[in-house]
Amino acid sequence: MNLPSQADIVVIGGGIIGCSTAYHLARDHKKSVVLLEQGKLTSGSTWHAAGLVGQLRSSASITRVLKYSVDLYKRLDQETGLATGWKMTGCLRLATNQDRWTEFKRLATTAKSFGMEMHLISPEEIKRMWPLMDVSDLVGASWLPTDGQASPSDITQSLAKGARMHGARIFEDVRVTGFEMDGNRIVKIRTDQGDIACDKVVNCAGQWARQVGAMAGINVPLQAVKHQYIVTEKIDGLAADAATIRDPDRRIYFKEEVGGLVMGGYEPNPQAWETGLPGGDVPDEWQFRLFDDDYDHFEQHMTQAIERVPALERVGVKQMINGPESFTPDGNFILGSAPECANMFVGAGFNAFGIASGGGAGWVLAQWVVDGEAPLDLWVVDIRRFSNLHRDRNWVRERTLEAYGKHYTIGFPHEEHESGRPAIVSPLYERLQKYRAVFGSKLGWERPNWYAPDDTEANDIYSMGRQNWFPVVGDEHRHVREAVGLFDQSSFAKYELTGPDALRALDWICANDVSKPVGRLTYTQLLNSRGGIEADLTVARLAEDKFYVVTGTGFRTHDFGWIADHIAAEWDARLTDVTEKFGTLSLMGPKARDVLAAVTEADVSNTGFPFGHVREIELAGCTVRALRVTYVGELGWELHIPIEATGDVFDALMAAGKPYGIRPVGYRAIESLRLEKGYRAWGSDITPNDTPFEAGLGWAVKLRKNTDFMGRRALETINGAPLTKRLAGFTVDDPEIVLLGRETILRNGEPVGYLSSGGYGYTIEKNVGYGYVRNADGVSDDFLASGDYELVVAMQRTPARIHLEPLYDAAGEKVKA
Ligand SMILES: Cc1cc2nc3c(=O)[nH]c(=O)nc-3n(C[C@H](O)[C@H](O)[C@H](O)COP(=O)(O)OP(=O)(O)OC[C@H]3O[C@@H](n4cnc5c(N)ncnc54)[C@H](O)[C@@H]3O)c2cc1C
């Protein structure tokens, strides 16, 4: 077969991800698809994978993606005639201590919330299921009966055959060597055997995806790491349908294979693949290749495995597999539309769960490629969660190795990464250190989470219950409610949109009406074509043709990309990222006006500077953009300060605020304050899966105006129809309960949803959570009010109360301006 000169879509890479993407593009979308593989199919990481297939993740959407994989692997052979080796053995996860047990109880609740069966079982039951195991140190195990294992190469060949059956053309031994670009658009793919003109490119090049991306100017932040497992000789007494085992406290996993065991692990001291090539590139010629066996490094797993399955001491090792796999800085894979290039999509960085993800990842990626937007909330894997920081290869390597080393460690709530810090600091960093700030990091920025009093250790001490900062954050919270606090939010992402068509562009992109007079602010969502919420931000009109947009730190690349992508080519509007130009201080609390009035001549009275307005004011010798907004439910201003003057403004506010008891306050207090106030958080409470109507944000949608905007059509079709899910607030009185999100909501004893976020409200002295209540026949006010509610928290039912209004309302503060 000759290489074609043209195709709609070219997929690069013939591993499981490329083949699954090509299969779905051809089967579901009838596209003209060409797949190019530099060696033979499966010859990258796929052929040597162990083949464990787990499904449960902390994101409902990713769990759905993994569940889809299993459904596909079960039935694919009926379509293609090629078996996938799928075996539904179930998976046991072992716990040897109480913290791990608590983690499993929370996981089992998450599973229930996501509609998956998961049980917790005793050591005796484990022994019955897996007689070869020593269970003497076990507290118990979680049991997920629908997990299993499959043959990675067989699945891939079956997917490839399916793709061909639906018309895709697959070429082996063809290497992509570059791209012909027109601006930021790929027009042709260059290969060692000729060029192919195409509309879209999908980069599924596994550990080569970073290099392939770089040829089109895009960044795919991943690091190849060596990962090893052994395959043993036959073990007497091992059942062919033995459950796969994950033993995280011993950092190892097992799976049955032809009567023996596959055993591998995630060591705390992983080895990056140091190739010696420029930039750490992975060599082109690495088809069906492995590294030398490294028993010295593997010994740590062997020791643990023999203690768990003593029979291992007496059986021979048939084979050791030591292969490279691409890992990412946060342990999640990378999907979606590359921000730097108009028509390259990525599916890479699968962190040793590419076999488990393959079927589902190809399904959603194919839809994403065709529609230009993600078909569901895939934010945790979206390539736009990264930033320029992730172009730093050393930083990526260091953080990725940390993430690999923590793959099996207990996931404590609120845990922060330690490596590669500090990466980006605000101009206040040293000042805040003097106030004993305890920092967290977000997209590389060091941000104060809380401030340790002199008698408290200035560090997070992690535990499964209340952590050491809990009472301190309570004091910070109350201080903002009762007096005044100063938050360093300099890491906020900030953009300016200027030009004669700036308003026209925002009118189209924003769901709320931004065509207000100069000096006004608009809180708005940006919607996708399904009416789902893609972003949640504030737009300030600075001039007729100039807008200032402020959004969350972590959403910098994503929101910028979303706005830029939806400005029509013929519109004269220029979007610029000005994040580093402005420091941001939020002055919040009932005394905020007194403090601000003491440092500026500007009129900051309620009539002179009402809620929902932006003004430039003179303060500490510089001009500051002051936005009268709040995310904590108190009187306050966000002050956007020329970055070099941030320190001076901080000092002036701290000095002027002394009589009012001003103090710096951290991000954990913001979370508690916003929960009480019912402000939604994008990424948890509001996502691309949720419409503003469902989220209780219908008031921020300009449906009554005769302006077309992204998502309008979708909202019109559901406007007035009964909603099948609605966001509601919940409180729990029991002080022992810890809410984190994903707890199941029971209405009259039946599951109706789960919490999207949870925490503690220090003013109301209750646990607070938000979550969508679902009912196929409609969720009316009556339906919500008439139920009796409970939450399932770590498998325990606890009474809860539902709330449809904010739990706290500061007198006189107008929220929905
Ligand atoms: C030891 C080990 C055990 C594992 N165990 C499991 C497990 O139990 N369960 C699980 O789910 N996952 C497991 N994995 C992970 C799994 O193997 C990977 O996540 C998965 O195979 C990744 O698939 P891929 O298609 O992204 O990459 P690959 O399989 O590497 O495919 C990428 C392809 O792109 C091709 N390519 C690259 N550059 C070019 C170019 N310029 N032109 C044309 N083609 C190009 C390559 O040749 C390659 O074939 C394991 C990995 C390792 C190393």
Short mmCIF file of C-alpha atoms in Angstrom, two decimals, residues 77-261:
data_model
loop_
_atom_site.label_atom_id
_atom_site.label_comp_id
_atom_site.label_asym_id
_atom_site.label_seq_id
_atom_site.Cartn_x
_atom_site.Cartn_y
_atom_site.Cartn_z
CA ASP A 77 -13.29 -9.87 19.55
CA GLN A 78 -16.93 -10.30 18.47
CA GLU A 79 -16.43 -7.46 16.04
CA THR A 80 -12.87 -8.13 14.86
CA GLY A 81 -12.40 -11.84 15.44
CA LEU A 82 -9.20 -11.11 17.41
CA ALA A 83 -9.27 -11.86 21.15
CA THR A 84 -8.05 -9.27 23.65
CA GLY A 85 -7.18 -11.74 26.40
CA TRP A 86 -9.65 -10.01 28.70
CA LYS A 87 -10.14 -11.83 32.01
CA MET A 88 -12.40 -10.37 34.69
CA THR A 89 -10.42 -11.55 37.69
CA GLY A 90 -11.29 -8.67 40.00
CA CYS A 91 -8.69 -6.72 41.95
CA LEU A 92 -7.72 -6.89 45.60
CA ARG A 93 -6.00 -3.89 47.17
CA LEU A 94 -4.34 -4.70 50.46
CA ALA A 95 -4.20 -2.52 53.56
CA THR A 96 -1.70 -3.05 56.34
CA ASN A 97 -2.47 -0.01 58.48
CA GLN A 98 -5.33 2.17 59.63
CA ASP A 99 -4.53 5.18 57.44
CA ARG A 100 -4.60 2.94 54.37
CA TRP A 101 -7.83 1.41 55.62
CA THR A 102 -9.40 4.86 55.92
CA GLU A 103 -8.18 5.60 52.39
CA PHE A 104 -9.92 2.42 51.18
CA LYS A 105 -13.14 3.26 53.00
CA ARG A 106 -13.13 6.61 51.22
CA LEU A 107 -12.31 4.87 47.94
CA ALA A 108 -15.16 2.42 48.40
CA THR A 109 -17.49 5.36 48.93
CA THR A 110 -16.11 7.03 45.80
CA ALA A 111 -16.77 3.80 43.89
CA LYS A 112 -20.36 3.77 45.10
CA SER A 113 -20.71 7.43 44.11
CA PHE A 114 -19.50 6.56 40.61
CA GLY A 115 -21.80 3.53 40.35
CA MET A 116 -19.08 0.88 40.77
CA GLU A 117 -19.20 -2.14 42.98
CA MET A 118 -16.44 -2.21 45.60
CA HIS A 119 -16.37 -4.07 48.89
CA LEU A 120 -14.07 -4.12 51.87
CA ILE A 121 -13.16 -7.60 53.00
CA SER A 122 -11.38 -9.20 55.95
CA PRO A 123 -7.99 -10.99 56.00
CA GLU A 124 -9.86 -14.30 56.34
CA GLU A 125 -11.81 -13.63 53.15
CA ILE A 126 -8.62 -12.56 51.37
CA LYS A 127 -6.97 -15.81 52.40
CA ARG A 128 -9.92 -17.79 51.04
CA MET A 129 -9.67 -15.98 47.71
CA TRP A 130 -5.87 -16.06 47.50
CA PRO A 131 -4.58 -18.97 49.60
CA LEU A 132 -0.93 -18.39 48.67
CA MET A 133 -0.89 -15.02 50.34
CA ASP A 134 0.42 -14.29 53.82
CA VAL A 135 -2.32 -12.16 55.37
CA SER A 136 -0.90 -11.92 58.89
CA ASP A 137 -0.12 -8.18 58.64
CA LEU A 138 -3.35 -7.19 56.86
CA VAL A 139 -6.15 -5.03 58.16
CA GLY A 140 -8.23 -6.00 55.11
CA ALA A 141 -8.57 -5.34 51.41
CA SER A 142 -10.79 -3.56 48.96
CA TRP A 143 -12.33 -5.84 46.36
CA LEU A 144 -13.32 -4.51 42.94
CA PRO A 145 -14.86 -7.49 41.17
CA THR A 146 -15.08 -6.00 37.67
CA ASP A 147 -11.36 -5.15 37.30
CA GLY A 148 -9.18 -7.60 35.45
CA GLN A 149 -6.35 -8.16 33.04
CA ALA A 150 -5.81 -8.40 29.31
CA SER A 151 -3.10 -8.93 26.74
CA PRO A 152 -1.75 -5.50 25.66
CA SER A 153 -0.50 -6.64 22.24
CA ASP A 154 -3.67 -8.60 21.49
CA ILE A 155 -5.93 -5.65 22.36
CA THR A 156 -3.85 -3.39 20.14
CA GLN A 157 -3.88 -5.78 17.19
CA SER A 158 -7.62 -6.21 17.61
CA LEU A 159 -8.12 -2.43 17.66
CA ALA A 160 -5.92 -2.07 14.58
CA LYS A 161 -7.95 -4.69 12.77
CA GLY A 162 -11.18 -2.96 13.79
CA ALA A 163 -9.78 0.37 12.55
CA ARG A 164 -8.93 -1.20 9.18
CA MET A 165 -12.37 -2.80 8.98
CA HIS A 166 -13.87 0.69 9.31
CA GLY A 167 -11.61 2.09 6.62
CA ALA A 168 -8.52 3.38 8.42
CA ARG A 169 -5.21 2.84 6.65
CA ILE A 170 -2.30 1.74 8.83
CA PHE A 171 1.33 2.06 7.71
CA GLU A 172 4.18 0.43 9.59
CA ASP A 173 7.85 1.34 9.18
CA VAL A 174 7.01 4.96 8.36
CA ARG A 175 8.63 7.59 10.55
CA VAL A 176 7.27 11.10 10.96
CA THR A 177 10.22 13.45 10.60
CA GLY A 178 8.63 16.90 10.74
CA PHE A 179 5.74 19.15 9.87
CA GLU A 180 5.13 21.82 7.27
CA MET A 181 3.46 24.68 9.10
CA ASP A 182 1.36 27.61 8.00
CA GLY A 183 1.61 29.86 11.06
CA ASN A 184 0.52 27.67 13.96
CA ARG A 185 -1.26 25.17 11.69
CA ILE A 186 0.14 21.93 10.37
CA VAL A 187 -0.55 21.61 6.67
CA LYS A 188 1.62 18.61 5.88
CA ILE A 189 3.24 15.78 7.77
CA ARG A 190 6.74 14.95 6.60
CA THR A 191 7.77 11.31 6.79
CA ASP A 192 10.83 9.35 5.69
CA GLN A 193 8.67 8.14 2.82
CA GLY A 194 6.95 11.30 1.62
CA ASP A 195 4.57 14.02 2.76
CA ILE A 196 0.88 13.78 3.66
CA ALA A 197 -1.38 16.83 3.59
CA CYS A 198 -3.96 16.68 6.39
CA ASP A 199 -6.48 18.66 8.42
CA LYS A 200 -5.65 17.28 11.83
CA VAL A 201 -2.84 15.39 13.51
CA VAL A 202 -3.10 13.19 16.60
CA ASN A 203 0.16 12.71 18.42
CA CYS A 204 0.01 9.26 20.10
CA ALA A 205 3.74 8.71 19.97
CA GLY A 206 4.12 7.44 23.56
CA GLN A 207 7.48 8.42 25.07
CA TRP A 208 8.40 10.01 21.73
CA ALA A 209 5.37 12.32 21.94
CA ARG A 210 7.46 15.11 23.44
CA GLN A 211 9.88 15.03 20.49
CA VAL A 212 7.11 14.69 17.92
CA GLY A 213 5.26 17.60 19.56
CA ALA A 214 8.39 19.75 19.60
CA MET A 215 8.61 19.46 15.79
CA ALA A 216 5.32 21.42 15.67
CA GLY A 217 6.32 23.77 18.51
CA ILE A 218 4.16 22.13 21.16
CA ASN A 219 5.15 20.99 24.61
CA VAL A 220 4.22 17.52 25.87
CA PRO A 221 5.68 17.38 29.38
CA LEU A 222 6.58 13.78 30.03
CA GLN A 223 9.57 11.81 31.15
CA ALA A 224 10.50 8.25 30.21
CA VAL A 225 11.13 6.19 33.34
CA LYS A 226 12.37 2.60 33.65
CA HIS A 227 9.73 0.24 34.96
CA GLN A 228 10.40 -3.43 35.79
CA TYR A 229 8.49 -6.57 36.50
CA ILE A 230 9.27 -10.28 36.58
CA VAL A 231 7.39 -13.28 35.22
CA THR A 232 7.82 -16.43 37.31
CA GLU A 233 7.65 -20.11 36.52
CA LYS A 234 4.45 -21.95 37.32
CA ILE A 235 3.42 -21.77 40.98
CA ASP A 236 1.56 -24.72 42.46
CA GLY A 237 -1.83 -23.79 43.80
CA LEU A 238 -2.17 -20.50 41.91
CA ALA A 239 -5.61 -20.35 40.29
CA ALA A 240 -5.85 -19.26 36.67
CA ASP A 241 -8.54 -16.77 37.65
CA ALA A 242 -6.67 -15.41 40.70
CA ALA A 243 -7.50 -11.77 41.36
CA THR A 244 -4.90 -9.18 40.45
CA ILE A 245 -3.27 -7.78 43.58
CA ARG A 246 -2.14 -4.32 44.46
CA ASP A 247 -0.21 -4.18 47.70
CA PRO A 248 0.56 -0.48 47.96
CA ASP A 249 2.09 -0.56 51.44
CA ARG A 250 4.69 -2.92 50.00
CA ARG A 251 4.72 -0.96 46.72
CA ILE A 252 4.10 -4.05 44.57
CA TYR A 253 1.48 -5.59 42.26
CA PHE A 254 0.76 -9.11 41.01
CA LYS A 255 -1.14 -10.76 38.20
CA GLU A 256 -1.48 -14.41 37.22
CA GLU A 257 0.12 -15.38 33.89
CA VAL A 258 0.25 -18.94 32.51
CA GLY A 259 0.27 -20.45 35.97
CA GLY A 260 2.98 -18.13 37.30
CA LEU A 261 2.97 -14.58 38.58
#
